[in-house]
């Protein structure tokens, strides 16, 4: 299992160094993912605050 992962990782690195830099995501997809990330971070912050308040109670 480790060997196959290592081989895939090294091959991907070789492709990147050779100039194979194709992107799978479009600009709109990246913007959507950034918005989703921000929303999730806000949710985590709210849950952390709530957790902290409950621990103090």
PDB file of C-alpha atoms in Angstrom:
ATOM      1  CA  UNK A   1       0.000   0.000   0.000  1.00  0.00           C
ATOM      2  CA  UNK A   2       2.748   2.466   0.942  1.00  0.00           C
ATOM      3  CA  UNK A   3       4.742   1.631  -2.156  1.00  0.00           C
ATOM      4  CA  UNK A   4       1.865   2.405  -4.536  1.00  0.00           C
ATOM      5  CA  UNK A   5       1.115   5.679  -2.743  1.00  0.00           C
ATOM      6  CA  UNK A   6       4.770   6.676  -2.847  1.00  0.00           C
ATOM      7  CA  UNK A   7       5.054   5.819  -6.535  1.00  0.00           C
ATOM      8  CA  UNK A   8       1.925   7.849  -7.399  1.00  0.00           C
ATOM      9  CA  UNK A   9       3.234  10.792  -5.384  1.00  0.00           C
ATOM     10  CA  UNK A  10       6.617  10.757  -7.103  1.00  0.00           C
ATOM     11  CA  UNK A  11       5.066  10.408 -10.560  1.00  0.00           C
ATOM     12  CA  UNK A  12       2.774  13.370  -9.892  1.00  0.00           C
ATOM     13  CA  UNK A  13       5.804  15.411  -8.827  1.00  0.00           C
ATOM     14  CA  UNK A  14       7.630  14.506 -12.024  1.00  0.00           C
ATOM     15  CA  UNK A  15       4.623  15.564 -14.127  1.00  0.00           C
ATOM     16  CA  UNK A  16       4.450  18.919 -12.320  1.00  0.00           C
ATOM     17  CA  UNK A  17       8.148  19.534 -12.882  1.00  0.00           C
ATOM     18  CA  UNK A  18       7.727  18.636 -16.550  1.00  0.00           C
ATOM     19  CA  UNK A  19       5.125  21.391 -16.911  1.00  0.00           C
ATOM     20  CA  UNK A  20       1.913  19.385 -16.666  1.00  0.00           C
ATOM     21  CA  UNK A  21      -0.028  21.941 -14.651  1.00  0.00           C
ATOM     22  CA  UNK A  22      -3.581  21.329 -15.841  1.00  0.00           C
ATOM     23  CA  UNK A  23      -6.169  22.520 -13.361  1.00  0.00           C
ATOM     24  CA  UNK A  24      -9.299  20.520 -12.694  1.00  0.00           C
ATOM     25  CA  UNK A  25     -11.346  23.343 -11.146  1.00  0.00           C
ATOM     26  CA  UNK A  26     -12.750  26.356 -12.958  1.00  0.00           C
ATOM     27  CA  UNK A  27     -12.581  29.873 -11.570  1.00  0.00           C
ATOM     28  CA  UNK A  28     -16.257  29.737 -10.547  1.00  0.00           C
ATOM     29  CA  UNK A  29     -15.731  26.433  -8.764  1.00  0.00           C
ATOM     30  CA  UNK A  30     -12.809  27.899  -6.852  1.00  0.00           C
ATOM     31  CA  UNK A  31     -14.905  30.914  -5.814  1.00  0.00           C
ATOM     32  CA  UNK A  32     -17.703  28.613  -4.651  1.00  0.00           C
ATOM     33  CA  UNK A  33     -15.251  26.499  -2.679  1.00  0.00           C
ATOM     34  CA  UNK A  34     -13.767  29.598  -1.042  1.00  0.00           C
ATOM     35  CA  UNK A  35     -17.245  30.775  -0.034  1.00  0.00           C
ATOM     36  CA  UNK A  36     -18.032  27.343   1.360  1.00  0.00           C
ATOM     37  CA  UNK A  37     -14.740  27.300   3.267  1.00  0.00           C
ATOM     38  CA  UNK A  38     -15.508  30.680   4.810  1.00  0.00           C
ATOM     39  CA  UNK A  39     -18.988  29.526   5.855  1.00  0.00           C
ATOM     40  CA  UNK A  40     -17.563  26.362   7.396  1.00  0.00           C
ATOM     41  CA  UNK A  41     -14.908  28.324   9.280  1.00  0.00           C
ATOM     42  CA  UNK A  42     -17.604  30.621  10.686  1.00  0.00           C
ATOM     43  CA  UNK A  43     -19.622  27.579  11.732  1.00  0.00           C
ATOM     44  CA  UNK A  44     -16.605  26.066  13.488  1.00  0.00           C
ATOM     45  CA  UNK A  45     -15.954  29.368  15.274  1.00  0.00           C
ATOM     46  CA  UNK A  46     -19.571  29.497  16.481  1.00  0.00           C
ATOM     47  CA  UNK A  47     -19.401  25.916  17.725  1.00  0.00           C
ATOM     48  CA  UNK A  48     -16.104  26.559  19.500  1.00  0.00           C
ATOM     49  CA  UNK A  49     -17.575  29.610  21.232  1.00  0.00           C
ATOM     50  CA  UNK A  50     -20.686  27.683  22.250  1.00  0.00           C
ATOM     51  CA  UNK A  51     -18.530  24.828  23.533  1.00  0.00           C
ATOM     52  CA  UNK A  52     -16.389  27.230  25.562  1.00  0.00           C
ATOM     53  CA  UNK A  53     -19.480  28.854  27.088  1.00  0.00           C
ATOM     54  CA  UNK A  54     -20.960  25.475  27.991  1.00  0.00           C
ATOM     55  CA  UNK A  55     -17.717  24.400  29.666  1.00  0.00           C
ATOM     56  CA  UNK A  56     -17.777  27.528  31.845  1.00  0.00           C
ATOM     57  CA  UNK A  57     -21.407  26.929  32.910  1.00  0.00           C
TER      58      UNK A  57
END
